[in-house]
PDB file of C-alpha atoms in Angstrom:
ATOM      1  CA  UNK A 253      28.359 -11.015  18.187  1.00  0.00           C
ATOM      2  CA  UNK A 254      25.875  -9.600  15.643  1.00  0.00           C
ATOM      3  CA  UNK A 255      23.031 -11.516  17.325  1.00  0.00           C
ATOM      4  CA  UNK A 256      24.051 -10.063  20.701  1.00  0.00           C
ATOM      5  CA  UNK A 257      23.820  -6.561  19.225  1.00  0.00           C
ATOM      6  CA  UNK A 258      20.309  -7.197  17.940  1.00  0.00           C
ATOM      7  CA  UNK A 259      19.172  -8.663  21.249  1.00  0.00           C
ATOM      8  CA  UNK A 260      20.668  -5.761  23.204  1.00  0.00           C
ATOM      9  CA  UNK A 261      19.055  -3.221  20.889  1.00  0.00           C
ATOM     10  CA  UNK A 262      15.660  -4.897  21.242  1.00  0.00           C
ATOM     11  CA  UNK A 263      16.000  -5.078  25.029  1.00  0.00           C
ATOM     12  CA  UNK A 264      16.976  -1.394  25.102  1.00  0.00           C
ATOM     13  CA  UNK A 265      13.929  -0.418  23.040  1.00  0.00           C
ATOM     14  CA  UNK A 266      11.582  -2.361  25.303  1.00  0.00           C
ATOM     15  CA  UNK A 267      13.112  -0.742  28.377  1.00  0.00           C
ATOM     16  CA  UNK A 268      12.801   2.738  26.841  1.00  0.00           C
ATOM     17  CA  UNK A 269       9.144   1.981  26.114  1.00  0.00           C
ATOM     18  CA  UNK A 270       8.576   0.932  29.734  1.00  0.00           C
ATOM     19  CA  UNK A 271      10.197   4.148  30.972  1.00  0.00           C
ATOM     20  CA  UNK A 272       8.195   6.365  28.614  1.00  0.00           C
ATOM     21  CA  UNK A 273       4.964   4.671  29.577  1.00  0.00           C
ATOM     22  CA  UNK A 274       5.712   5.252  33.253  1.00  0.00           C
ATOM     23  CA  UNK A 275       7.159   8.765  33.157  1.00  0.00           C
ATOM     24  CA  UNK A 276       6.050  10.673  30.025  1.00  0.00           C
ATOM     25  CA  UNK A 277       2.621  12.370  30.334  1.00  0.00           C
ATOM     26  CA  UNK A 278       1.933  12.028  26.581  1.00  0.00           C
ATOM     27  CA  UNK A 279       2.951   8.366  26.381  1.00  0.00           C
ATOM     28  CA  UNK A 280       0.997   7.500  29.527  1.00  0.00           C
ATOM     29  CA  UNK A 281      -2.309   8.695  28.074  1.00  0.00           C
ATOM     30  CA  UNK A 282      -2.063   6.879  24.716  1.00  0.00           C
ATOM     31  CA  UNK A 283      -4.477   4.077  23.816  1.00  0.00           C
ATOM     32  CA  UNK A 284      -4.978   1.710  20.880  1.00  0.00           C
ATOM     33  CA  UNK A 285      -7.481   4.194  19.445  1.00  0.00           C
ATOM     34  CA  UNK A 286      -5.354   7.311  19.915  1.00  0.00           C
ATOM     35  CA  UNK A 287      -2.297   5.771  18.249  1.00  0.00           C
ATOM     36  CA  UNK A 288      -4.130   4.477  15.183  1.00  0.00           C
ATOM     37  CA  UNK A 289      -3.979   7.645  13.063  1.00  0.00           C
ATOM     38  CA  UNK A 290      -0.322   8.183  13.957  1.00  0.00           C
ATOM     39  CA  UNK A 291       0.477   4.628  12.887  1.00  0.00           C
ATOM     40  CA  UNK A 292      -1.185   5.205   9.526  1.00  0.00           C
ATOM     41  CA  UNK A 293       0.778   8.438   9.076  1.00  0.00           C
ATOM     42  CA  UNK A 294       4.078   6.715   9.919  1.00  0.00           C
ATOM     43  CA  UNK A 295       3.287   3.978   7.409  1.00  0.00           C
ATOM     44  CA  UNK A 296       2.784   6.543   4.651  1.00  0.00           C
ATOM     45  CA  UNK A 297       6.005   8.322   5.619  1.00  0.00           C
ATOM     46  CA  UNK A 298       7.838   5.015   5.223  1.00  0.00           C
ATOM     47  CA  UNK A 299       6.104   4.523   1.870  1.00  0.00           C
ATOM     48  CA  UNK A 300       7.383   7.943   0.725  1.00  0.00           C
ATOM     49  CA  UNK A 301      10.946   7.086   1.761  1.00  0.00           C
ATOM     50  CA  UNK A 302      10.690   3.771  -0.093  1.00  0.00           C
ATOM     51  CA  UNK A 303       9.498   5.499  -3.255  1.00  0.00           C
ATOM     52  CA  UNK A 304      12.437   7.900  -3.040  1.00  0.00           C
ATOM     53  CA  UNK A 305      14.904   5.060  -2.322  1.00  0.00           C
ATOM     54  CA  UNK A 306      16.057   7.260   0.559  1.00  0.00           C
ATOM     55  CA  UNK A 307      18.042   4.836   2.704  1.00  0.00           C
ATOM     56  CA  UNK A 308      18.504   7.237   5.588  1.00  0.00           C
ATOM     57  CA  UNK A 309      14.807   8.047   5.486  1.00  0.00           C
ATOM     58  CA  UNK A 310      13.867   4.363   5.312  1.00  0.00           C
ATOM     59  CA  UNK A 311      16.006   3.642   8.373  1.00  0.00           C
ATOM     60  CA  UNK A 312      14.382   6.465  10.336  1.00  0.00           C
ATOM     61  CA  UNK A 313      10.813   5.589   9.328  1.00  0.00           C
ATOM     62  CA  UNK A 314      11.346   1.898  10.081  1.00  0.00           C
ATOM     63  CA  UNK A 315      12.352   2.967  13.567  1.00  0.00           C
ATOM     64  CA  UNK A 316       9.227   5.097  13.944  1.00  0.00           C
ATOM     65  CA  UNK A 317       7.048   2.209  12.816  1.00  0.00           C
ATOM     66  CA  UNK A 318       8.860  -0.216  15.120  1.00  0.00           C
ATOM     67  CA  UNK A 319       8.107   2.130  18.009  1.00  0.00           C
ATOM     68  CA  UNK A 320       4.413   1.716  17.255  1.00  0.00           C
ATOM     69  CA  UNK A 321       4.706  -2.079  17.227  1.00  0.00           C
ATOM     70  CA  UNK A 322       6.383  -1.987  20.637  1.00  0.00           C
ATOM     71  CA  UNK A 323       3.869   0.577  21.922  1.00  0.00           C
ATOM     72  CA  UNK A 324       0.873  -1.576  20.944  1.00  0.00           C
ATOM     73  CA  UNK A 325       2.553  -4.614  22.510  1.00  0.00           C
ATOM     74  CA  UNK A 326       3.016  -2.636  25.736  1.00  0.00           C
ATOM     75  CA  UNK A 327      -0.650  -1.646  25.718  1.00  0.00           C
ATOM     76  CA  UNK A 328      -1.588  -5.285  25.165  1.00  0.00           C
ATOM     77  CA  UNK A 329       0.600  -6.329  28.079  1.00  0.00           C
ATOM     78  CA  UNK A 330      -1.006  -3.748  30.374  1.00  0.00           C
ATOM     79  CA  UNK A 331      -4.448  -4.989  29.330  1.00  0.00           C
ATOM     80  CA  UNK A 332      -3.438  -8.579  30.084  1.00  0.00           C
ATOM     81  CA  UNK A 333      -4.180  -9.560  26.482  1.00  0.00           C
ATOM     82  CA  UNK A 334      -0.710 -10.202  24.994  1.00  0.00           C
ATOM     83  CA  UNK A 335       2.872  -8.999  25.258  1.00  0.00           C
ATOM     84  CA  UNK A 336       5.819  -8.355  22.951  1.00  0.00           C
ATOM     85  CA  UNK A 337       7.107 -11.925  23.275  1.00  0.00           C
ATOM     86  CA  UNK A 338       3.754 -13.341  22.205  1.00  0.00           C
ATOM     87  CA  UNK A 339       3.605 -10.958  19.245  1.00  0.00           C
ATOM     88  CA  UNK A 340       7.043 -12.015  18.003  1.00  0.00           C
ATOM     89  CA  UNK A 341       6.501 -15.735  18.599  1.00  0.00           C
ATOM     90  CA  UNK A 342       3.117 -15.634  16.861  1.00  0.00           C
ATOM     91  CA  UNK A 343       4.779 -13.965  13.875  1.00  0.00           C
ATOM     92  CA  UNK A 344       7.530 -16.604  13.778  1.00  0.00           C
ATOM     93  CA  UNK A 345       4.951 -19.387  13.969  1.00  0.00           C
ATOM     94  CA  UNK A 346       2.982 -17.811  11.121  1.00  0.00           C
ATOM     95  CA  UNK A 347       6.074 -17.415   8.926  1.00  0.00           C
ATOM     96  CA  UNK A 348       7.107 -21.030   9.482  1.00  0.00           C
ATOM     97  CA  UNK A 349       3.557 -22.243   8.753  1.00  0.00           C
ATOM     98  CA  UNK A 350       3.341 -20.217   5.541  1.00  0.00           C
ATOM     99  CA  UNK A 351       6.753 -21.322   4.258  1.00  0.00           C
ATOM    100  CA  UNK A 352       6.376 -25.110   4.046  1.00  0.00           C
ATOM    101  CA  UNK A 353       8.789 -25.054   1.098  1.00  0.00           C
ATOM    102  CA  UNK A 354      11.466 -23.926   3.590  1.00  0.00           C
ATOM    103  CA  UNK A 355      10.389 -25.645   6.812  1.00  0.00           C
ATOM    104  CA  UNK A 356       8.418 -28.570   5.377  1.00  0.00           C
ATOM    105  CA  UNK A 357       8.254 -30.885   2.386  1.00  0.00           C
ATOM    106  CA  UNK A 358       6.346 -28.645  -0.056  1.00  0.00           C
ATOM    107  CA  UNK A 359       8.223 -27.611  -3.196  1.00  0.00           C
ATOM    108  CA  UNK A 360       8.166 -24.068  -4.544  1.00  0.00           C
ATOM    109  CA  UNK A 361      10.866 -22.986  -6.959  1.00  0.00           C
ATOM    110  CA  UNK A 362       9.587 -19.615  -8.155  1.00  0.00           C
ATOM    111  CA  UNK A 363       8.241 -16.477  -6.428  1.00  0.00           C
ATOM    112  CA  UNK A 364       4.875 -17.144  -8.097  1.00  0.00           C
ATOM    113  CA  UNK A 365       4.654 -20.634  -6.587  1.00  0.00           C
ATOM    114  CA  UNK A 366       5.585 -19.251  -3.170  1.00  0.00           C
ATOM    115  CA  UNK A 367       2.834 -16.635  -3.429  1.00  0.00           C
ATOM    116  CA  UNK A 368       0.271 -19.234  -4.501  1.00  0.00           C
ATOM    117  CA  UNK A 369       1.163 -21.431  -1.513  1.00  0.00           C
ATOM    118  CA  UNK A 370       1.066 -18.417   0.811  1.00  0.00           C
ATOM    119  CA  UNK A 371      -2.405 -17.371  -0.311  1.00  0.00           C
ATOM    120  CA  UNK A 372      -3.710 -20.950  -0.183  1.00  0.00           C
ATOM    121  CA  UNK A 373      -2.500 -21.358   3.405  1.00  0.00           C
ATOM    122  CA  UNK A 374      -3.988 -18.011   4.411  1.00  0.00           C
ATOM    123  CA  UNK A 375      -7.308 -18.992   2.865  1.00  0.00           C
ATOM    124  CA  UNK A 376      -7.312 -22.376   4.585  1.00  0.00           C
ATOM    125  CA  UNK A 377      -6.880 -20.716   7.962  1.00  0.00           C
ATOM    126  CA  UNK A 378      -9.073 -17.638   7.516  1.00  0.00           C
ATOM    127  CA  UNK A 379     -11.985 -19.119   5.582  1.00  0.00           C
ATOM    128  CA  UNK A 380     -13.066 -20.848   8.758  1.00  0.00           C
ATOM    129  CA  UNK A 381     -13.335 -17.431  10.435  1.00  0.00           C
ATOM    130  CA  UNK A 382     -14.462 -14.860   7.903  1.00  0.00           C
ATOM    131  CA  UNK A 383     -14.474 -16.232   4.358  1.00  0.00           C
ATOM    132  CA  UNK A 384     -12.050 -15.656   1.532  1.00  0.00           C
ATOM    133  CA  UNK A 385     -12.312 -11.868   1.512  1.00  0.00           C
ATOM    134  CA  UNK A 386     -12.678 -11.396   5.250  1.00  0.00           C
ATOM    135  CA  UNK A 387      -8.952 -10.869   5.681  1.00  0.00           C
ATOM    136  CA  UNK A 388      -8.881  -7.730   3.509  1.00  0.00           C
ATOM    137  CA  UNK A 389      -8.534  -4.794   5.931  1.00  0.00           C
ATOM    138  CA  UNK A 390     -11.472  -2.400   5.783  1.00  0.00           C
ATOM    139  CA  UNK A 391      -9.186   0.618   6.246  1.00  0.00           C
ATOM    140  CA  UNK A 392      -7.071  -0.045   3.154  1.00  0.00           C
ATOM    141  CA  UNK A 393      -7.176   2.683   0.488  1.00  0.00           C
ATOM    142  CA  UNK A 394      -9.663   1.663  -2.193  1.00  0.00           C
ATOM    143  CA  UNK A 395      -7.038   1.079  -4.898  1.00  0.00           C
ATOM    144  CA  UNK A 396      -4.943  -1.220  -2.702  1.00  0.00           C
ATOM    145  CA  UNK A 397      -8.073  -2.941  -1.409  1.00  0.00           C
ATOM    146  CA  UNK A 398      -9.243  -3.672  -4.959  1.00  0.00           C
ATOM    147  CA  UNK A 399      -5.895  -5.319  -5.715  1.00  0.00           C
ATOM    148  CA  UNK A 400      -6.036  -7.497  -2.591  1.00  0.00           C
ATOM    149  CA  UNK A 401      -9.635  -8.502  -3.338  1.00  0.00           C
ATOM    150  CA  UNK A 402      -8.619  -9.529  -6.854  1.00  0.00           C
ATOM    151  CA  UNK A 403      -5.630 -11.498  -5.588  1.00  0.00           C
ATOM    152  CA  UNK A 404      -7.646 -13.370  -2.994  1.00  0.00           C
ATOM    153  CA  UNK A 405     -10.476 -14.148  -5.420  1.00  0.00           C
ATOM    154  CA  UNK A 406      -7.940 -15.377  -7.984  1.00  0.00           C
ATOM    155  CA  UNK A 407      -6.405 -17.705  -5.379  1.00  0.00           C
ATOM    156  CA  UNK A 408      -9.701 -19.626  -5.340  1.00  0.00           C
ATOM    157  CA  UNK A 409      -9.613 -19.982  -9.143  1.00  0.00           C
ATOM    158  CA  UNK A 410     -12.105 -17.157  -9.771  1.00  0.00           C
ATOM    159  CA  UNK A 411     -10.121 -15.351 -12.456  1.00  0.00           C
ATOM    160  CA  UNK A 412      -9.778 -14.970 -16.197  1.00  0.00           C
ATOM    161  CA  UNK A 413      -8.427 -18.081 -17.933  1.00  0.00           C
ATOM    162  CA  UNK A 414      -6.176 -15.911 -20.092  1.00  0.00           C
ATOM    163  CA  UNK A 415      -5.026 -12.518 -18.931  1.00  0.00           C
ATOM    164  CA  UNK A 416      -5.778 -11.049 -22.363  1.00  0.00           C
ATOM    165  CA  UNK A 417      -9.468 -11.694 -21.708  1.00  0.00           C
ATOM    166  CA  UNK A 418      -9.541  -8.954 -19.075  1.00  0.00           C
ATOM    167  CA  UNK A 419      -9.493  -6.279 -21.781  1.00  0.00           C
ATOM    168  CA  UNK A 420     -12.967  -7.276 -22.920  1.00  0.00           C
ATOM    169  CA  UNK A 421     -14.144  -6.470 -19.386  1.00  0.00           C
ATOM    170  CA  UNK A 422     -12.313  -3.132 -19.413  1.00  0.00           C
ATOM    171  CA  UNK A 423     -13.958  -2.241 -22.740  1.00  0.00           C
ATOM    172  CA  UNK A 424     -17.367  -3.328 -21.437  1.00  0.00           C
ATOM    173  CA  UNK A 425     -17.022  -1.156 -18.326  1.00  0.00           C
ATOM    174  CA  UNK A 426     -15.770   1.794 -20.407  1.00  0.00           C
ATOM    175  CA  UNK A 427     -18.845   1.552 -22.609  1.00  0.00           C
ATOM    176  CA  UNK A 428     -21.093   1.483 -19.533  1.00  0.00           C
ATOM    177  CA  UNK A 429     -19.415   4.635 -18.186  1.00  0.00           C
ATOM    178  CA  UNK A 430     -20.019   6.388 -21.493  1.00  0.00           C
ATOM    179  CA  UNK A 431     -23.668   5.291 -21.470  1.00  0.00           C
ATOM    180  CA  UNK A 432     -24.208   6.664 -17.956  1.00  0.00           C
ATOM    181  CA  UNK A 433     -22.595   9.961 -18.948  1.00  0.00           C
ATOM    182  CA  UNK A 434     -25.395  10.300 -21.484  1.00  0.00           C
ATOM    183  CA  UNK A 435     -28.036   9.448 -18.874  1.00  0.00           C
ATOM    184  CA  UNK A 436     -26.757  12.173 -16.504  1.00  0.00           C
ATOM    185  CA  UNK A 437     -27.474   9.975 -13.461  1.00  0.00           C
ATOM    186  CA  UNK A 438     -24.655  10.827 -11.042  1.00  0.00           C
ATOM    187  CA  UNK A 439     -25.115   7.882  -8.690  1.00  0.00           C
ATOM    188  CA  UNK A 440     -25.102   5.297 -11.491  1.00  0.00           C
ATOM    189  CA  UNK A 441     -22.166   7.065 -13.152  1.00  0.00           C
ATOM    190  CA  UNK A 442     -20.163   6.825  -9.924  1.00  0.00           C
ATOM    191  CA  UNK A 443     -20.940   3.105  -9.729  1.00  0.00           C
ATOM    192  CA  UNK A 444     -19.807   2.548 -13.312  1.00  0.00           C
ATOM    193  CA  UNK A 445     -16.577   4.467 -12.762  1.00  0.00           C
ATOM    194  CA  UNK A 446     -15.977   2.183  -9.771  1.00  0.00           C
ATOM    195  CA  UNK A 447     -16.519  -0.881 -11.944  1.00  0.00           C
ATOM    196  CA  UNK A 448     -14.086   0.490 -14.524  1.00  0.00           C
ATOM    197  CA  UNK A 449     -11.420   1.201 -11.911  1.00  0.00           C
ATOM    198  CA  UNK A 450     -11.870  -2.304 -10.497  1.00  0.00           C
ATOM    199  CA  UNK A 451     -11.467  -3.851 -13.955  1.00  0.00           C
ATOM    200  CA  UNK A 452      -8.289  -1.819 -14.560  1.00  0.00           C
ATOM    201  CA  UNK A 453      -6.858  -2.887 -11.196  1.00  0.00           C
ATOM    202  CA  UNK A 454      -7.460  -6.522 -12.162  1.00  0.00           C
ATOM    203  CA  UNK A 455      -5.811  -5.907 -15.520  1.00  0.00           C
ATOM    204  CA  UNK A 456      -2.744  -4.459 -13.821  1.00  0.00           C
ATOM    205  CA  UNK A 457      -2.639  -7.449 -11.449  1.00  0.00           C
ATOM    206  CA  UNK A 458      -2.743  -9.915 -14.321  1.00  0.00           C
ATOM    207  CA  UNK A 459       0.178  -8.152 -15.980  1.00  0.00           C
ATOM    208  CA  UNK A 460       2.266  -8.017 -12.810  1.00  0.00           C
ATOM    209  CA  UNK A 461       1.849  -4.274 -12.245  1.00  0.00           C
ATOM    210  CA  UNK A 462       1.163  -2.796  -8.811  1.00  0.00           C
ATOM    211  CA  UNK A 463      -1.604  -0.256  -9.548  1.00  0.00           C
ATOM    212  CA  UNK A 464      -0.748   1.877  -6.506  1.00  0.00           C
ATOM    213  CA  UNK A 465       2.884   2.196  -7.589  1.00  0.00           C
ATOM    214  CA  UNK A 466       1.883   2.801 -11.207  1.00  0.00           C
ATOM    215  CA  UNK A 467      -0.556   5.577 -10.298  1.00  0.00           C
ATOM    216  CA  UNK A 468       1.881   7.179  -7.852  1.00  0.00           C
ATOM    217  CA  UNK A 469       4.528   7.176 -10.573  1.00  0.00           C
ATOM    218  CA  UNK A 470       2.110   9.039 -12.837  1.00  0.00           C
ATOM    219  CA  UNK A 471       1.177  11.439 -10.015  1.00  0.00           C
ATOM    220  CA  UNK A 472       4.815  12.339  -9.509  1.00  0.00           C
ATOM    221  CA  UNK A 473       5.393  12.712 -13.240  1.00  0.00           C
ATOM    222  CA  UNK A 474       2.409  15.051 -13.538  1.00  0.00           C
ATOM    223  CA  UNK A 475       3.579  17.141 -10.565  1.00  0.00           C
ATOM    224  CA  UNK A 476       7.078  17.384 -12.025  1.00  0.00           C
ATOM    225  CA  UNK A 477       5.816  18.534 -15.418  1.00  0.00           C
ATOM    226  CA  UNK A 478       3.216  20.906 -13.965  1.00  0.00           C
ATOM    227  CA  UNK A 479       5.842  22.518 -11.723  1.00  0.00           C
ATOM    228  CA  UNK A 480       8.033  22.934 -14.799  1.00  0.00           C
ATOM    229  CA  UNK A 481       5.199  24.749 -16.561  1.00  0.00           C
ATOM    230  CA  UNK A 482       4.657  27.110 -13.638  1.00  0.00           C
ATOM    231  CA  UNK A 483       8.349  27.855 -13.230  1.00  0.00           C
ATOM    232  CA  UNK A 484       8.903  28.586 -16.917  1.00  0.00           C
ATOM    233  CA  UNK A 485       5.788  30.722 -17.119  1.00  0.00           C
ATOM    234  CA  UNK A 486       7.060  32.689 -14.114  1.00  0.00           C
ATOM    235  CA  UNK A 487      10.406  33.375 -15.831  1.00  0.00           C
ATOM    236  CA  UNK A 488       8.389  35.150 -18.531  1.00  0.00           C
ATOM    237  CA  UNK A 489       6.473  37.119 -15.932  1.00  0.00           C
ATOM    238  CA  UNK A 490       3.250  35.112 -16.228  1.00  0.00           C
ATOM    239  CA  UNK A 491       1.104  32.762 -14.203  1.00  0.00           C
ATOM    240  CA  UNK A 492      -0.543  29.744 -15.786  1.00  0.00           C
ATOM    241  CA  UNK A 493      -3.911  31.488 -15.429  1.00  0.00           C
ATOM    242  CA  UNK A 494      -2.717  34.114 -17.892  1.00  0.00           C
ATOM    243  CA  UNK A 495      -1.678  31.634 -20.569  1.00  0.00           C
ATOM    244  CA  UNK A 496      -3.892  30.226 -23.284  1.00  0.00           C
ATOM    245  CA  UNK A 497      -4.403  26.473 -23.411  1.00  0.00           C
ATOM    246  CA  UNK A 498      -2.157  26.044 -26.456  1.00  0.00           C
ATOM    247  CA  UNK A 499       0.627  27.964 -24.676  1.00  0.00           C
ATOM    248  CA  UNK A 500       0.314  25.694 -21.646  1.00  0.00           C
ATOM    249  CA  UNK A 501       0.340  22.647 -23.923  1.00  0.00           C
ATOM    250  CA  UNK A 502       3.577  23.898 -25.508  1.00  0.00           C
ATOM    251  CA  UNK A 503       5.179  24.178 -22.060  1.00  0.00           C
ATOM    252  CA  UNK A 504       3.896  20.706 -21.182  1.00  0.00           C
ATOM    253  CA  UNK A 505       5.473  19.208 -24.294  1.00  0.00           C
ATOM    254  CA  UNK A 506       8.701  21.045 -23.499  1.00  0.00           C
ATOM    255  CA  UNK A 507       8.678  19.550 -19.999  1.00  0.00           C
ATOM    256  CA  UNK A 508       8.236  16.061 -21.497  1.00  0.00           C
ATOM    257  CA  UNK A 509      11.150  16.583 -23.891  1.00  0.00           C
ATOM    258  CA  UNK A 510      13.498  17.680 -21.126  1.00  0.00           C
ATOM    259  CA  UNK A 511      12.857  14.671 -18.862  1.00  0.00           C
TER     260      UNK A 511
END
């Protein structure tokens, strides 16, 4: 019964997509290129809902993202390149191939072992096409891209032997940033900051921390505390511009204490 519901819902969505493509002026004129920015926006809206643990929001944004999957499949069908069935079957084939510990005779008892097998299988297939790092999407935000690059490089064995050793690299890159600050060469300073960020991303990876999630958590914490400062300054009839630095620092510390 539950399977019938899922099949009916999928069939309904595909039929709605066909109707929209035939009858809606906006949907008719969309292309792979025109939908791209909307897809990125929908992905970030889902990411926001996930961060908030907003179940209703997650449900809605998953639907919006699913619409884009179906839309691209419809465009592929019209171009004679692929259709929805091929997309789904290709995904199923990929999942079965990359889970030999479920569908084959490979053993993996921990999430770490599963991930190692997954990356090894991806490398085996993609190295023939574009090399180890060729599968990292060019459009990824730099922080996420740095993490994926580090993960893929580590899957080949190119990594620190002990995770503690990464801190020597972080200290080295910090020193190089400080040296370039003294030189006042903006281009070299930018490059050294990049090296430092990359080293920190690798450090977070080695300690099991998602750098994107960690930084977003800090962003939200800063916004929360800064808003507190503004609100409390306003209750005294002031803006932050009118306060001295030590007065703002006192409000900041008060915000921290009340969290």
